[in-house]
PDB file of C-alpha atoms in Angstrom:
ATOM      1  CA  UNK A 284     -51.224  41.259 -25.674  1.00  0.00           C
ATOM      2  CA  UNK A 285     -53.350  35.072 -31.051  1.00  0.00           C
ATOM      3  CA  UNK A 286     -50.173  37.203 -30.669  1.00  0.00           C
ATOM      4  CA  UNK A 287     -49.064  35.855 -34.273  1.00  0.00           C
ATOM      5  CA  UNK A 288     -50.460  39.141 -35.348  1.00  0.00           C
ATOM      6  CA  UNK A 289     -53.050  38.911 -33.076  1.00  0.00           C
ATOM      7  CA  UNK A 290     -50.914  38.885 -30.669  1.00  0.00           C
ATOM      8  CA  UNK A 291     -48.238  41.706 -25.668  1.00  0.00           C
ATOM      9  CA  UNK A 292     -51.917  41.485 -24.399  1.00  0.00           C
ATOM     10  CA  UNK A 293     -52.243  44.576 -25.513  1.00  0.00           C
ATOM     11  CA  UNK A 294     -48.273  45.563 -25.357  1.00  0.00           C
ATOM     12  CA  UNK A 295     -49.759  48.114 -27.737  1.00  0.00           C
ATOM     13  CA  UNK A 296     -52.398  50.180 -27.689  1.00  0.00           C
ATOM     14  CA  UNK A 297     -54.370  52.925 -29.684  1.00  0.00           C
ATOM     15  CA  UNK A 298     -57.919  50.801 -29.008  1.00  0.00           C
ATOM     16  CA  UNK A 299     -60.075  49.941 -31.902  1.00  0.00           C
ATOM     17  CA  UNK A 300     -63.420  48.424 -30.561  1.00  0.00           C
ATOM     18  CA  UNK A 301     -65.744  46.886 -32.870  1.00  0.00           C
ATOM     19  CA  UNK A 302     -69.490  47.372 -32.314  1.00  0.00           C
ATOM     20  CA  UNK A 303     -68.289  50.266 -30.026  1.00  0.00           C
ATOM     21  CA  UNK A 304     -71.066  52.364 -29.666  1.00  0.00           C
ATOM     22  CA  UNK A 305     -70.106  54.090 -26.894  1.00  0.00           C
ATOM     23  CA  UNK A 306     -67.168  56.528 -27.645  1.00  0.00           C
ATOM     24  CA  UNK A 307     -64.521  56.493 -24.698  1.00  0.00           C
ATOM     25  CA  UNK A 308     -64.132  59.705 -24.534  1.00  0.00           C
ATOM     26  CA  UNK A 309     -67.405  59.627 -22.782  1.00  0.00           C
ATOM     27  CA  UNK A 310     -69.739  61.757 -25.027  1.00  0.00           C
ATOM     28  CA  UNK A 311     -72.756  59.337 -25.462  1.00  0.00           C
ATOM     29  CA  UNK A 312     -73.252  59.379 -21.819  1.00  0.00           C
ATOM     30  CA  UNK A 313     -71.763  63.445 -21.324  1.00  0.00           C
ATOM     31  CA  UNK A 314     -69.315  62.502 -18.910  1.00  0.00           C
ATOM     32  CA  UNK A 315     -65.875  63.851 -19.682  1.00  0.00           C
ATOM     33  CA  UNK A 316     -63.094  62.044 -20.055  1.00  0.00           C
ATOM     34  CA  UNK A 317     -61.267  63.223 -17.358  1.00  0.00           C
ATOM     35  CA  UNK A 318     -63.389  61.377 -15.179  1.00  0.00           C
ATOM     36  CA  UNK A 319     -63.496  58.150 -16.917  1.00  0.00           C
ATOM     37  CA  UNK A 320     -61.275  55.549 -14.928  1.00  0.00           C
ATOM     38  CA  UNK A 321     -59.727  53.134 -17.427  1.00  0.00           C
ATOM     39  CA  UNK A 322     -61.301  49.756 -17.768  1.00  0.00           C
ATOM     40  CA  UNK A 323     -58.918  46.787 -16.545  1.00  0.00           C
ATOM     41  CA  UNK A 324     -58.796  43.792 -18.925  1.00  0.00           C
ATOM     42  CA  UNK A 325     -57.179  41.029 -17.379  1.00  0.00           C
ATOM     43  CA  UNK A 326     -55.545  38.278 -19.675  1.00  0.00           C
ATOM     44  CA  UNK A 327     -56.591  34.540 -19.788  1.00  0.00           C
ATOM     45  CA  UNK A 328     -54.880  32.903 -22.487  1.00  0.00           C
ATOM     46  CA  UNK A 329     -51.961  35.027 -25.299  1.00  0.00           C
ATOM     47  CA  UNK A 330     -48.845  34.938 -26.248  1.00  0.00           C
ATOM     48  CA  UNK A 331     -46.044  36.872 -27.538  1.00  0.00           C
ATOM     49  CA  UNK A 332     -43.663  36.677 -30.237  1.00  0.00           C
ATOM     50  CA  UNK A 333     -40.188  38.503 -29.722  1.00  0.00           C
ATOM     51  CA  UNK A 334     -38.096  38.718 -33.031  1.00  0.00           C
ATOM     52  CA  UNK A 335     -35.100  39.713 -33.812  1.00  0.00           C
ATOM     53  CA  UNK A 336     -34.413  42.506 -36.065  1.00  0.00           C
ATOM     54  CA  UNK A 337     -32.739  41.902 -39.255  1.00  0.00           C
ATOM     55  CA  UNK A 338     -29.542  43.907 -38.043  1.00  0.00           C
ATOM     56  CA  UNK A 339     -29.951  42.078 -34.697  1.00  0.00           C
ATOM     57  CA  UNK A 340     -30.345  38.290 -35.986  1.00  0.00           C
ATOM     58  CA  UNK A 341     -26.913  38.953 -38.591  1.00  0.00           C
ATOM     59  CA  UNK A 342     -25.050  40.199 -35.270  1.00  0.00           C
ATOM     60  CA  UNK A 343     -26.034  36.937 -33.514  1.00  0.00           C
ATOM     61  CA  UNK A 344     -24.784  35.192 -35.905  1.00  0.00           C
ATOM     62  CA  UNK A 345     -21.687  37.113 -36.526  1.00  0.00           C
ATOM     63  CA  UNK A 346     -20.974  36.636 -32.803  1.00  0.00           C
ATOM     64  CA  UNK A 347     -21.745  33.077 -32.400  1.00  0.00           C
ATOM     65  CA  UNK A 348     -24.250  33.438 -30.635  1.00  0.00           C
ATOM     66  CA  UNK A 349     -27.712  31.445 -30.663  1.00  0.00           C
ATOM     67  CA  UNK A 350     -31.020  32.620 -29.817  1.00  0.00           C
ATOM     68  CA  UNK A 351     -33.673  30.109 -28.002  1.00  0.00           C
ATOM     69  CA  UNK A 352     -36.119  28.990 -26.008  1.00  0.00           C
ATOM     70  CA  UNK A 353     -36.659  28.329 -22.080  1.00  0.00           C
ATOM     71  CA  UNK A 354     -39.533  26.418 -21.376  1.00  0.00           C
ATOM     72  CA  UNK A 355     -42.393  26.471 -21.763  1.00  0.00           C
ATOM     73  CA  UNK A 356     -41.424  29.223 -24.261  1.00  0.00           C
ATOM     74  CA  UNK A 357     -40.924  28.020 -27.784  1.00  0.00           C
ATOM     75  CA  UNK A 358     -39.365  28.659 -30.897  1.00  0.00           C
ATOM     76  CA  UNK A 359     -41.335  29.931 -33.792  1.00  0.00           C
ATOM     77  CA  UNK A 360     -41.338  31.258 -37.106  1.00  0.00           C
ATOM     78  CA  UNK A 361     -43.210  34.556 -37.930  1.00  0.00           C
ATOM     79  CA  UNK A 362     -42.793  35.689 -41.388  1.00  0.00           C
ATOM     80  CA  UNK A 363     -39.646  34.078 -42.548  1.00  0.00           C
ATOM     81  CA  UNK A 364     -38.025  35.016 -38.944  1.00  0.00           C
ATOM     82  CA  UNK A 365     -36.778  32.621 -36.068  1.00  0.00           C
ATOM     83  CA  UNK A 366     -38.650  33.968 -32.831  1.00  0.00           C
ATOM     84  CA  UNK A 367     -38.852  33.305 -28.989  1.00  0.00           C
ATOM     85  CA  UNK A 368     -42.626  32.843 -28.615  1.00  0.00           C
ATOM     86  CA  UNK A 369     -43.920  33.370 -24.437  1.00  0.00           C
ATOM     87  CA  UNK A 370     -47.092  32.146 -23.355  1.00  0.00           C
ATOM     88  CA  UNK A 371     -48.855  34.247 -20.915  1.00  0.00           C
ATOM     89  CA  UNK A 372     -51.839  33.282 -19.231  1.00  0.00           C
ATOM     90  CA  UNK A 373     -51.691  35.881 -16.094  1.00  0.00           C
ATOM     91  CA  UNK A 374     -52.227  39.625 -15.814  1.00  0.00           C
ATOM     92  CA  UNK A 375     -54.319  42.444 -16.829  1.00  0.00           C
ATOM     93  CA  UNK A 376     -54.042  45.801 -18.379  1.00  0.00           C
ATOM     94  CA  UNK A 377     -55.905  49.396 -18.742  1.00  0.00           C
ATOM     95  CA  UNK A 378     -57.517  49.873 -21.932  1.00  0.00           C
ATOM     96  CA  UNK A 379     -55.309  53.445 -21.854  1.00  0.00           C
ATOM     97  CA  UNK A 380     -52.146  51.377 -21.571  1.00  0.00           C
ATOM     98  CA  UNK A 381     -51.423  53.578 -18.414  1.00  0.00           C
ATOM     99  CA  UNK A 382     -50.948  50.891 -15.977  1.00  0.00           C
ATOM    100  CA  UNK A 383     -50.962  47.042 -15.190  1.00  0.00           C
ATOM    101  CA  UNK A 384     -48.512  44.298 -15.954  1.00  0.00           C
ATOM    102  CA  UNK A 385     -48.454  40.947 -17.852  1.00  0.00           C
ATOM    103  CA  UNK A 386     -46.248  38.494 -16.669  1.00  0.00           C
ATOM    104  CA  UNK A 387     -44.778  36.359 -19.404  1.00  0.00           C
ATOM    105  CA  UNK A 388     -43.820  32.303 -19.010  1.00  0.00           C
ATOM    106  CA  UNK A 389     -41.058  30.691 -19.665  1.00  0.00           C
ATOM    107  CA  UNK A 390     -37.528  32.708 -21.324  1.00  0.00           C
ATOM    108  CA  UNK A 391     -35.140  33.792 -23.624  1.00  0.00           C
ATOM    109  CA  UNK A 392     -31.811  32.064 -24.081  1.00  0.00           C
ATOM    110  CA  UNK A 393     -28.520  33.519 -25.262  1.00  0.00           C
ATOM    111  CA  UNK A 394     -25.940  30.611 -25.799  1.00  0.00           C
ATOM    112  CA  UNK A 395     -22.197  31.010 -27.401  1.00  0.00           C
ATOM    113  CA  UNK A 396     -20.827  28.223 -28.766  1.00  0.00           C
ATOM    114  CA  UNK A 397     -18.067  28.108 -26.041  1.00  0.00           C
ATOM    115  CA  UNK A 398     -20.799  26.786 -23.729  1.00  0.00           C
ATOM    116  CA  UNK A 399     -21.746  30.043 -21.857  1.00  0.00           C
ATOM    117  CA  UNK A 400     -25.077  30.798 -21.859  1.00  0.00           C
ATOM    118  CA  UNK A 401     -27.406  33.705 -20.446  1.00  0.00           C
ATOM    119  CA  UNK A 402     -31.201  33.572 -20.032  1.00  0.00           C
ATOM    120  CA  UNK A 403     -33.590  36.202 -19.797  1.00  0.00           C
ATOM    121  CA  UNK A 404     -36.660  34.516 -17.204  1.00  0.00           C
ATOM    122  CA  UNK A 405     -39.422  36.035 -14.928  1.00  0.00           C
ATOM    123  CA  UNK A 406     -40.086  38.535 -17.553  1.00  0.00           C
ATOM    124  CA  UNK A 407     -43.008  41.113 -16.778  1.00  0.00           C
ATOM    125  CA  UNK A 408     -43.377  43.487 -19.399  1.00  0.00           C
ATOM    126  CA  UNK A 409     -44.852  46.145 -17.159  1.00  0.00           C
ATOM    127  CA  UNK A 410     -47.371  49.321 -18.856  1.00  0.00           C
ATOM    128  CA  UNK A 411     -47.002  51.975 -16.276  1.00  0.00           C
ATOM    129  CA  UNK A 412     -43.026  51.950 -16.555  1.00  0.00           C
ATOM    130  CA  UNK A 413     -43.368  51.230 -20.308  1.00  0.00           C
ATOM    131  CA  UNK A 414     -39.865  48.190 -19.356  1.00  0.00           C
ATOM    132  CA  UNK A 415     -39.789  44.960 -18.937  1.00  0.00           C
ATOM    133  CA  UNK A 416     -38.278  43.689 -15.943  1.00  0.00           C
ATOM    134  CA  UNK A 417     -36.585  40.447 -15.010  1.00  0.00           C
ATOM    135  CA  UNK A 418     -34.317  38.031 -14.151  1.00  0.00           C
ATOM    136  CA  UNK A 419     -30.597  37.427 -15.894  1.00  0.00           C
ATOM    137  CA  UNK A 420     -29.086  33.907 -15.463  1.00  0.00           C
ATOM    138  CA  UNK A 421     -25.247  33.408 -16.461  1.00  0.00           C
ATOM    139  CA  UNK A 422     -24.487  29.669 -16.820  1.00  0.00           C
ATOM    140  CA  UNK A 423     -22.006  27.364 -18.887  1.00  0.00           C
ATOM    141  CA  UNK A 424     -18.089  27.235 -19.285  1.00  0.00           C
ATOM    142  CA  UNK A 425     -15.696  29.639 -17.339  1.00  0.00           C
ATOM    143  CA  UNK A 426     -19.003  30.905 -15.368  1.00  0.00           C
ATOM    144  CA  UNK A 427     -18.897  28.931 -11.967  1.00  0.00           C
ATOM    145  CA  UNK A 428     -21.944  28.854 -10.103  1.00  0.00           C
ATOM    146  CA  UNK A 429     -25.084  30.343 -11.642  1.00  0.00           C
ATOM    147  CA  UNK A 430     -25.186  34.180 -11.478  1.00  0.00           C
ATOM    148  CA  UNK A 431     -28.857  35.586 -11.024  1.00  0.00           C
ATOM    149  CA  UNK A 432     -29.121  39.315 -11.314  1.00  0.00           C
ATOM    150  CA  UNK A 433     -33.061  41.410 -11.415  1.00  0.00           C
ATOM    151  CA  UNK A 434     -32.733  43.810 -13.968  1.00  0.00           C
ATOM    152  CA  UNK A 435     -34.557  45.751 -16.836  1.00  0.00           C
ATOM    153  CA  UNK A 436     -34.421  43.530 -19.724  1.00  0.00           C
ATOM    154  CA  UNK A 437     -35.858  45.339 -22.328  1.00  0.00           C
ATOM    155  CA  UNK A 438     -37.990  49.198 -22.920  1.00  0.00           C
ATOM    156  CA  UNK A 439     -40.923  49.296 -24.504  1.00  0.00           C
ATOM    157  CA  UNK A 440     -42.635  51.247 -27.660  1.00  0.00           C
ATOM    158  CA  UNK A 441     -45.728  50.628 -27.919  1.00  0.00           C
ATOM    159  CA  UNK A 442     -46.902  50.617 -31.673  1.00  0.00           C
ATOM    160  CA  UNK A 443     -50.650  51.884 -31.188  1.00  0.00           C
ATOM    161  CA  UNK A 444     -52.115  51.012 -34.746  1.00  0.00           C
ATOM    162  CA  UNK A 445     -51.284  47.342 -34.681  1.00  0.00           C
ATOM    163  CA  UNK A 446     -53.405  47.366 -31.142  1.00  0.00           C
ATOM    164  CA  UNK A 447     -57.199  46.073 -31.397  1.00  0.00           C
ATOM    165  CA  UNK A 448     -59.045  44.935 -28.681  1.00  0.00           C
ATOM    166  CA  UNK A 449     -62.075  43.221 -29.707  1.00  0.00           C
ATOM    167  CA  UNK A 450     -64.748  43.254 -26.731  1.00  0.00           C
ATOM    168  CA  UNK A 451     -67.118  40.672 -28.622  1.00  0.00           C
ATOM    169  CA  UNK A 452     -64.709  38.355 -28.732  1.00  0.00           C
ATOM    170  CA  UNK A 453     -62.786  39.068 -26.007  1.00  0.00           C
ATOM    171  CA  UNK A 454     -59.489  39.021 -27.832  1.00  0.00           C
ATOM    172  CA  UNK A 455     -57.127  41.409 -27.930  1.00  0.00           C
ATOM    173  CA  UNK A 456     -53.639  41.844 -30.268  1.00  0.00           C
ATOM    174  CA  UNK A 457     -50.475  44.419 -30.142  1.00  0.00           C
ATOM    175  CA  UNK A 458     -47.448  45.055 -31.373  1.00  0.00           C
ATOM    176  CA  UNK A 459     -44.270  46.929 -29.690  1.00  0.00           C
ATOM    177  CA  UNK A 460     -40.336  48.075 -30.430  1.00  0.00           C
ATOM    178  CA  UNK A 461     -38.528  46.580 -27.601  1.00  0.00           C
ATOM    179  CA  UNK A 462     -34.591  48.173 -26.997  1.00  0.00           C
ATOM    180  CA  UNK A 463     -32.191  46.583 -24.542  1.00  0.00           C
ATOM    181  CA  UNK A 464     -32.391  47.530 -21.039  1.00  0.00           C
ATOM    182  CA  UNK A 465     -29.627  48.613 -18.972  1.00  0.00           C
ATOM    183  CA  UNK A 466     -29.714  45.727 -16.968  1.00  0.00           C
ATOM    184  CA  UNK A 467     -30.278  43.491 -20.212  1.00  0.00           C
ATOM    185  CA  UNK A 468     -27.369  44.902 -21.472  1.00  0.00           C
ATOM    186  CA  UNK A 469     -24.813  44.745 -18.767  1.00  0.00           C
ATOM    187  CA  UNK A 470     -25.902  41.068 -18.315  1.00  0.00           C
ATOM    188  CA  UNK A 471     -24.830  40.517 -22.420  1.00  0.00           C
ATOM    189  CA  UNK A 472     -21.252  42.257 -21.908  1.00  0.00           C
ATOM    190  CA  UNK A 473     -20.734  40.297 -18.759  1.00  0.00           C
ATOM    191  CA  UNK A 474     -21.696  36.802 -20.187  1.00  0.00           C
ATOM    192  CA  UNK A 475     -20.215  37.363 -23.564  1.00  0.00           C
ATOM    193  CA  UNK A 476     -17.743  40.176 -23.121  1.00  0.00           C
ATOM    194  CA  UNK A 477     -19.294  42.022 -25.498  1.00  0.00           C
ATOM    195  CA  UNK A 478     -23.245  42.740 -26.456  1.00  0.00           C
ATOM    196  CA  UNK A 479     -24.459  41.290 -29.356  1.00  0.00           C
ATOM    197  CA  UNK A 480     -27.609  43.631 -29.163  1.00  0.00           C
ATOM    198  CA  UNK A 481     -27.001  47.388 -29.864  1.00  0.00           C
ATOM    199  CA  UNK A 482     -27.436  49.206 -26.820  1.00  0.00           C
ATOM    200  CA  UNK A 483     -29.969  51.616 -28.443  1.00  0.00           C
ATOM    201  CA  UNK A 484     -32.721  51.224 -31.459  1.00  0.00           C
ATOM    202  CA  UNK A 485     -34.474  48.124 -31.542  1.00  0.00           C
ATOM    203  CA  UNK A 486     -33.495  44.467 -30.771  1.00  0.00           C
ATOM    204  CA  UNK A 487     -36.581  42.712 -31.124  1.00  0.00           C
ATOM    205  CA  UNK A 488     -40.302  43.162 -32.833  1.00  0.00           C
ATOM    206  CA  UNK A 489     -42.626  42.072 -30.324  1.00  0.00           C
ATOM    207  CA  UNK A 490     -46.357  41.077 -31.228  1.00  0.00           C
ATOM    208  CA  UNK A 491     -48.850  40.152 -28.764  1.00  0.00           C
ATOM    209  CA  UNK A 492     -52.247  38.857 -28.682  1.00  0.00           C
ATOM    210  CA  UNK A 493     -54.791  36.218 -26.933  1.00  0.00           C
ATOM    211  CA  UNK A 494     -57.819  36.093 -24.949  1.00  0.00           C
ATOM    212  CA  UNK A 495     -59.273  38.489 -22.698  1.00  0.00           C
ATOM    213  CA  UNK A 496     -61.802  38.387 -19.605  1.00  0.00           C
ATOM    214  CA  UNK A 497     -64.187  40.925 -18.373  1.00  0.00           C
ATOM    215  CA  UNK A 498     -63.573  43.530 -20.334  1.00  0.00           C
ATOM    216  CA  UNK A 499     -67.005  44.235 -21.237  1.00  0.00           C
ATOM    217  CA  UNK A 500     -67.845  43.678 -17.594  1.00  0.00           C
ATOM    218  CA  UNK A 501     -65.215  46.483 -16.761  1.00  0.00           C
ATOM    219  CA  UNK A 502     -66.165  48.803 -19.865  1.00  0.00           C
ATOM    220  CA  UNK A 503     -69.910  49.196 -19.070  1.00  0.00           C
ATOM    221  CA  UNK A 504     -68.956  50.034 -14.831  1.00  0.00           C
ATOM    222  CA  UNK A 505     -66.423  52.749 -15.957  1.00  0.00           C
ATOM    223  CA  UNK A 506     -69.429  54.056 -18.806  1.00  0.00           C
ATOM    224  CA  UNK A 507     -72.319  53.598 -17.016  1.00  0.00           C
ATOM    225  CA  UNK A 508     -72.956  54.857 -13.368  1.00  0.00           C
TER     226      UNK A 508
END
């Protein structure tokens, strides 16, 4: 959740633990899972990499339309694709994926080569809701003042075997299917006129990955009475 592969803080995640001795379902200590509160692993340092799908990227181009960067997001390429790479150095997660929120810095660009351009910023990509909410800027020619609009940018899929979280290390890497929110989606059609994203299947690969703080910490009070 280094997201290059080890990379969404944990976006993903079936856990793999190495050196875990301890199962979680509890049976080393004979407490049942049930009553086994998830540990919270809070992120220090990660980054994710959002790339297009092959489909996706040729319907960009088709539409003249050019994906980038807001800072302190950057471009990047991830094998042989051109992806919008978010630092994220805030947040925390359970180790069940069934709550907590990373916040993501920086954004995602959408620019037309008429000038208009929309940007995707304040992204959280949020566990509990399995979406990732935000805010959608419409700027450039024919748009007038700035339109901001708080919407659901993108849903989430987790894909749970590319998730490890290493608690020796404190590192932790994920990978997820993200499809175009309603809100993402009505921001495209209104910038654009039409979406250059299908509005269902998936728009963008997203790996995830970085450091991780206390999660041994939190693992051993949720184990150990």
């Amino acid at each position: 959740m280094s997201l290059h592969r080890s990379h969404l803080a944990a976006l993903s995640c079936a856990i793999t633990v190495m050196g875990f001795a301890l199962s979680w379902t509890g049976a080393a200590t004979g407490v049942t899972p049930s009553v086994l509160p998830a540990p919270q692993v809070k992120v220090s340092k990660a980054e994710a990499d959002l790339c297009p799908t092959p489909a996706v990227a040729r319907a960009l181009a088709d539409q003249g339309v050019m994906l980038g960067a807001r800072s302190p997001a950057v471009m990047a390429y991830v094998d042989g694709r051109q992806c919008v790479r978010l630092p994220m150095t805030q947040g925390g997660f359970a180790l069940d994926l069934s709550a907590g929120s990373v916040p993501a810095e920086g954004g995602i660009t959408f620019k037309k080569s008429t000038g208009r351009t929309l940007t995707f910023t304040d992204v959280v990509f949020d566990f509990g809701t399995r979406r990732a909410d935000g805010t959608a800027t419409i700027e450039g020619a024919g748009a007038g003042r700035a339109r901001q609009q708080s919407v659901t940018l993108f849903t989430l899929e987790f894909q749970l075997d590319k998730t490890r979280v290493d608690l020796t290390r404190g590192t932790a890497e994920g990978a997820a299917a993200l499809g175009i929110g309603q809100g993402g989606d009505s921001a495209l059609k209104d910038a654009f006129g039409t979406s250059p994203l299908p509005a269902q299947g998936t728009v963008f690969d997203a790996s995830a990955g970085g450091d991780v703080t206390q999660a041994a910490q939190a693992l051993s009070r949720a184990l150990l009475p």
